[in-house]
Amino acid sequence: MAGVREEQRARTRRALVERARALFATRGYADVGLAEIVAAAGVTKGALYHQFEGKTGLFRAVLAEVADEVAGAVVAAAEAHDDPWAQLLAGCRAFLVASTDPAVARIALVDGPAVLGWAQWRALDEATSGRHLVEALETLVAHGVLSPRPVAPLAHLLGGAMNEAALWLAGTAEAERPAALETVWGELAALLDALR
């Protein structure tokens, strides 16, 4: 009986996260109400409150899922290479590509800091893609590709630049986005290369 309840809770949670993610991605956090989310998920408000601490808690779960997916794309791209420098470049490009999706940018880069506050959003970012960037930079310093330097400030500078670039790219017209991505990537690659 306990297994059946746990399975039902998991299905309810999954339905809420999926439906909320779709709504937040298309309309933004502020324009989506709890009643609409629970109706789309086919559950009651009580079921939502059993799973999450309200709309903000549900959004936090959606954002965590999005951040994990972006970080997964970064890791997969980096792990396709053996050379640490190629890993950094592939990971940074994968971050831009994944974050350029307007739905990802709205949830992760627009609503994330606004809904959770800068400190919580920053902590989530540092635990996902930010962590991988720090690890890549530490590896490059350890291998002598980058001169010895404090990695944390550099990671924050590069992460901020990539977040801003992703926001800008997500706001470009869909037809223009591939060319804009190549332009941004060219500038970011040149910036990274100047660090060597």
CSV table of C-alpha atoms in Angstrom, one decimal:
chain,number,residue,atom,x,y,z
A,1,MET,CA,0.0,0.0,0.0
A,2,ALA,CA,2.8,2.4,0.8
A,3,GLY,CA,4.4,1.7,-2.6
A,4,VAL,CA,1.1,2.6,-4.3
A,5,ARG,CA,0.9,5.9,-2.4
A,6,GLU,CA,4.5,6.7,-3.2
A,7,GLU,CA,3.9,6.0,-6.9
A,8,GLN,CA,0.8,8.2,-6.9
A,9,ARG,CA,2.7,11.1,-5.1
A,10,ALA,CA,5.5,10.8,-7.7
A,11,ARG,CA,2.9,10.9,-10.6
A,12,THR,CA,1.2,13.9,-9.0
A,13,ARG,CA,4.5,15.7,-8.6
A,14,ARG,CA,5.6,14.9,-12.1
A,15,ALA,CA,2.3,16.2,-13.6
A,16,LEU,CA,2.5,19.4,-11.6
A,17,VAL,CA,6.1,20.1,-12.6
A,18,GLU,CA,5.5,19.3,-16.3
A,19,ARG,CA,2.3,21.4,-16.5
A,20,ALA,CA,3.8,24.3,-14.5
A,21,ARG,CA,7.0,24.2,-16.6
A,22,ALA,CA,5.0,24.5,-19.8
A,23,LEU,CA,2.9,27.4,-18.5
A,24,PHE,CA,5.9,29.2,-16.9
A,25,ALA,CA,7.8,28.8,-20.1
A,26,THR,CA,5.2,30.3,-22.4
A,27,ARG,CA,3.7,33.0,-20.1
A,28,GLY,CA,6.1,33.6,-17.3
A,29,TYR,CA,5.7,33.0,-13.5
A,30,ALA,CA,3.7,36.1,-12.8
A,31,ASP,CA,1.0,35.5,-15.4
A,32,VAL,CA,0.2,31.9,-14.3
A,33,GLY,CA,-2.1,31.2,-11.3
A,34,LEU,CA,-2.2,28.2,-9.1
A,35,ALA,CA,-5.8,27.3,-10.2
A,36,GLU,CA,-4.6,27.1,-13.8
A,37,ILE,CA,-1.7,24.9,-12.9
A,38,VAL,CA,-3.7,22.4,-10.8
A,39,ALA,CA,-6.4,22.3,-13.5
A,40,ALA,CA,-3.8,21.6,-16.2
A,41,ALA,CA,-2.2,18.9,-14.0
A,42,GLY,CA,-5.7,17.4,-13.2
A,43,VAL,CA,-5.1,17.6,-9.4
A,44,THR,CA,-6.4,19.7,-6.5
A,45,LYS,CA,-4.8,22.6,-4.8
A,46,GLY,CA,-4.4,20.3,-1.7
A,47,ALA,CA,-2.4,17.9,-3.8
A,48,LEU,CA,-0.1,20.8,-4.9
A,49,TYR,CA,0.4,21.9,-1.3
A,50,HIS,CA,1.1,18.4,-0.2
A,51,GLN,CA,4.0,18.3,-2.7
A,52,PHE,CA,5.3,21.9,-2.6
A,53,GLU,CA,5.2,25.0,-0.5
A,54,GLY,CA,2.9,26.8,-2.9
A,55,LYS,CA,3.6,28.3,-6.3
A,56,THR,CA,7.2,29.4,-5.4
A,57,GLY,CA,8.1,25.9,-4.2
A,58,LEU,CA,6.7,24.5,-7.5
A,59,PHE,CA,8.7,27.0,-9.5
A,60,ARG,CA,11.8,26.1,-7.6
A,61,ALA,CA,11.3,22.5,-8.6
A,62,VAL,CA,10.8,23.5,-12.3
A,63,LEU,CA,13.9,25.7,-12.2
A,64,ALA,CA,16.0,22.9,-10.7
A,65,GLU,CA,14.9,20.6,-13.4
A,66,VAL,CA,15.8,23.2,-16.1
A,67,ALA,CA,19.1,23.9,-14.5
A,68,ASP,CA,19.9,20.2,-14.3
A,69,GLU,CA,19.1,19.7,-18.0
A,70,VAL,CA,21.3,22.7,-19.0
A,71,ALA,CA,24.2,21.3,-16.8
A,72,GLY,CA,23.7,17.9,-18.3
A,73,ALA,CA,24.1,19.3,-21.8
A,74,VAL,CA,27.3,21.1,-20.7
A,75,VAL,CA,28.7,17.9,-19.2
A,76,ALA,CA,27.8,15.8,-22.2
A,77,ALA,CA,29.4,18.3,-24.6
A,78,ALA,CA,32.6,18.6,-22.5
A,79,GLU,CA,32.9,14.8,-22.0
A,80,ALA,CA,33.0,14.3,-25.8
A,81,HIS,CA,36.6,15.7,-25.7
A,82,ASP,CA,39.8,14.6,-24.0
A,83,ASP,CA,41.6,17.9,-24.1
A,84,PRO,CA,40.7,20.2,-21.1
A,85,TRP,CA,40.7,23.3,-23.4
A,86,ALA,CA,38.3,21.7,-25.9
A,87,GLN,CA,36.2,20.6,-22.9
A,88,LEU,CA,35.9,24.2,-21.7
A,89,LEU,CA,35.0,25.5,-25.2
A,90,ALA,CA,32.5,22.7,-25.8
A,91,GLY,CA,30.8,23.2,-22.4
A,92,CYS,CA,30.5,26.9,-22.8
A,93,ARG,CA,29.0,26.6,-26.3
A,94,ALA,CA,26.6,23.9,-25.0
A,95,PHE,CA,25.5,26.3,-22.2
A,96,LEU,CA,24.8,29.0,-24.8
A,97,VAL,CA,22.9,26.7,-27.1
A,98,ALA,CA,20.8,25.2,-24.2
A,99,SER,CA,20.1,28.5,-22.6
A,100,THR,CA,19.2,30.2,-25.8
A,101,ASP,CA,15.9,28.3,-25.9
A,102,PRO,CA,13.4,31.1,-25.0
A,103,ALA,CA,11.6,28.7,-22.6
A,104,VAL,CA,14.8,27.9,-20.8
A,105,ALA,CA,15.9,31.6,-20.7
A,106,ARG,CA,12.5,32.7,-19.3
A,107,ILE,CA,12.5,30.2,-16.5
A,108,ALA,CA,16.2,30.1,-15.7
A,109,LEU,CA,17.4,33.6,-16.4
A,110,VAL,CA,14.4,35.9,-16.2
A,111,ASP,CA,12.0,34.5,-13.7
A,112,GLY,CA,14.6,32.5,-11.6
A,113,PRO,CA,16.3,35.5,-10.0
A,114,ALA,CA,13.1,37.5,-9.8
A,115,VAL,CA,11.0,34.7,-8.1
A,116,LEU,CA,13.7,33.2,-5.8
A,117,GLY,CA,15.8,36.2,-5.2
A,118,TRP,CA,19.4,36.6,-6.3
A,119,ALA,CA,21.0,34.6,-3.5
A,120,GLN,CA,18.9,31.4,-4.0
A,121,TRP,CA,19.1,31.7,-7.8
A,122,ARG,CA,22.9,32.1,-7.6
A,123,ALA,CA,23.2,29.1,-5.3
A,124,LEU,CA,21.3,26.9,-7.7
A,125,ASP,CA,23.4,28.2,-10.7
A,126,GLU,CA,26.6,27.5,-8.8
A,127,ALA,CA,25.5,24.0,-7.9
A,128,THR,CA,24.8,23.1,-11.6
A,129,SER,CA,26.4,24.8,-14.6
A,130,GLY,CA,28.5,27.1,-12.4
A,131,ARG,CA,30.1,24.2,-10.7
A,132,HIS,CA,31.1,22.6,-14.0
A,133,LEU,CA,32.7,25.9,-15.1
A,134,VAL,CA,34.7,26.2,-11.9
A,135,GLU,CA,35.9,22.6,-12.3
A,136,ALA,CA,36.9,23.2,-15.9
A,137,LEU,CA,38.8,26.4,-15.0
A,138,GLU,CA,40.6,24.6,-12.1
A,139,THR,CA,41.6,21.8,-14.4
A,140,LEU,CA,43.0,24.3,-16.9
A,141,VAL,CA,45.0,26.1,-14.1
A,142,ALA,CA,46.3,22.7,-12.9
A,143,HIS,CA,47.4,21.7,-16.4
A,144,GLY,CA,49.1,25.1,-16.9
A,145,VAL,CA,46.8,26.1,-19.8
A,146,LEU,CA,45.7,29.1,-17.7
A,147,SER,CA,48.2,30.9,-15.5
A,148,PRO,CA,47.6,30.5,-11.7
A,149,ARG,CA,44.8,32.7,-10.7
A,150,PRO,CA,41.7,32.8,-8.4
A,151,VAL,CA,39.2,30.7,-10.2
A,152,ALA,CA,36.0,31.8,-8.4
A,153,PRO,CA,36.0,35.5,-9.7
A,154,LEU,CA,36.9,34.3,-13.2
A,155,ALA,CA,34.0,31.8,-13.1
A,156,HIS,CA,31.6,34.5,-12.0
A,157,LEU,CA,32.7,36.9,-14.8
A,158,LEU,CA,32.4,34.2,-17.5
A,159,GLY,CA,29.2,32.9,-16.1
A,160,GLY,CA,27.7,36.4,-16.0
A,161,ALA,CA,28.8,37.0,-19.6
A,162,MET,CA,27.3,33.8,-20.8
A,163,ASN,CA,24.0,34.3,-18.9
A,164,GLU,CA,23.7,37.8,-20.4
A,165,ALA,CA,24.6,36.5,-23.9
A,166,ALA,CA,21.9,33.7,-23.5
A,167,LEU,CA,19.3,36.3,-22.5
A,168,TRP,CA,20.1,38.4,-25.5
A,169,LEU,CA,20.1,35.5,-27.9
A,170,ALA,CA,16.8,34.2,-26.5
A,171,GLY,CA,15.3,37.6,-27.3
A,172,THR,CA,16.4,37.6,-30.9
A,173,ALA,CA,14.0,36.6,-33.6
A,174,GLU,CA,14.0,32.9,-34.1
A,175,ALA,CA,15.1,33.2,-37.8
A,176,GLU,CA,18.0,35.3,-36.7
A,177,ARG,CA,19.1,33.3,-33.7
A,178,PRO,CA,21.4,30.8,-35.4
A,179,ALA,CA,23.5,33.6,-37.0
A,180,ALA,CA,23.4,35.6,-33.7
A,181,LEU,CA,24.6,32.5,-31.8
A,182,GLU,CA,27.6,32.2,-34.1
A,183,THR,CA,28.4,35.8,-33.7
A,184,VAL,CA,28.2,35.6,-29.9
A,185,TRP,CA,30.2,32.3,-29.9
A,186,GLY,CA,32.9,34.0,-31.9
A,187,GLU,CA,33.2,36.8,-29.4
A,188,LEU,CA,33.1,34.4,-26.4
A,189,ALA,CA,35.7,32.1,-28.0
A,190,ALA,CA,38.0,35.0,-28.6
A,191,LEU,CA,37.5,36.2,-25.0
A,192,LEU,CA,38.3,32.7,-23.7
A,193,ASP,CA,41.3,32.4,-25.9
A,194,ALA,CA,42.7,35.6,-24.5
A,195,LEU,CA,42.9,33.9,-21.1
A,196,ARG,CA,45.3,31.2,-22.3
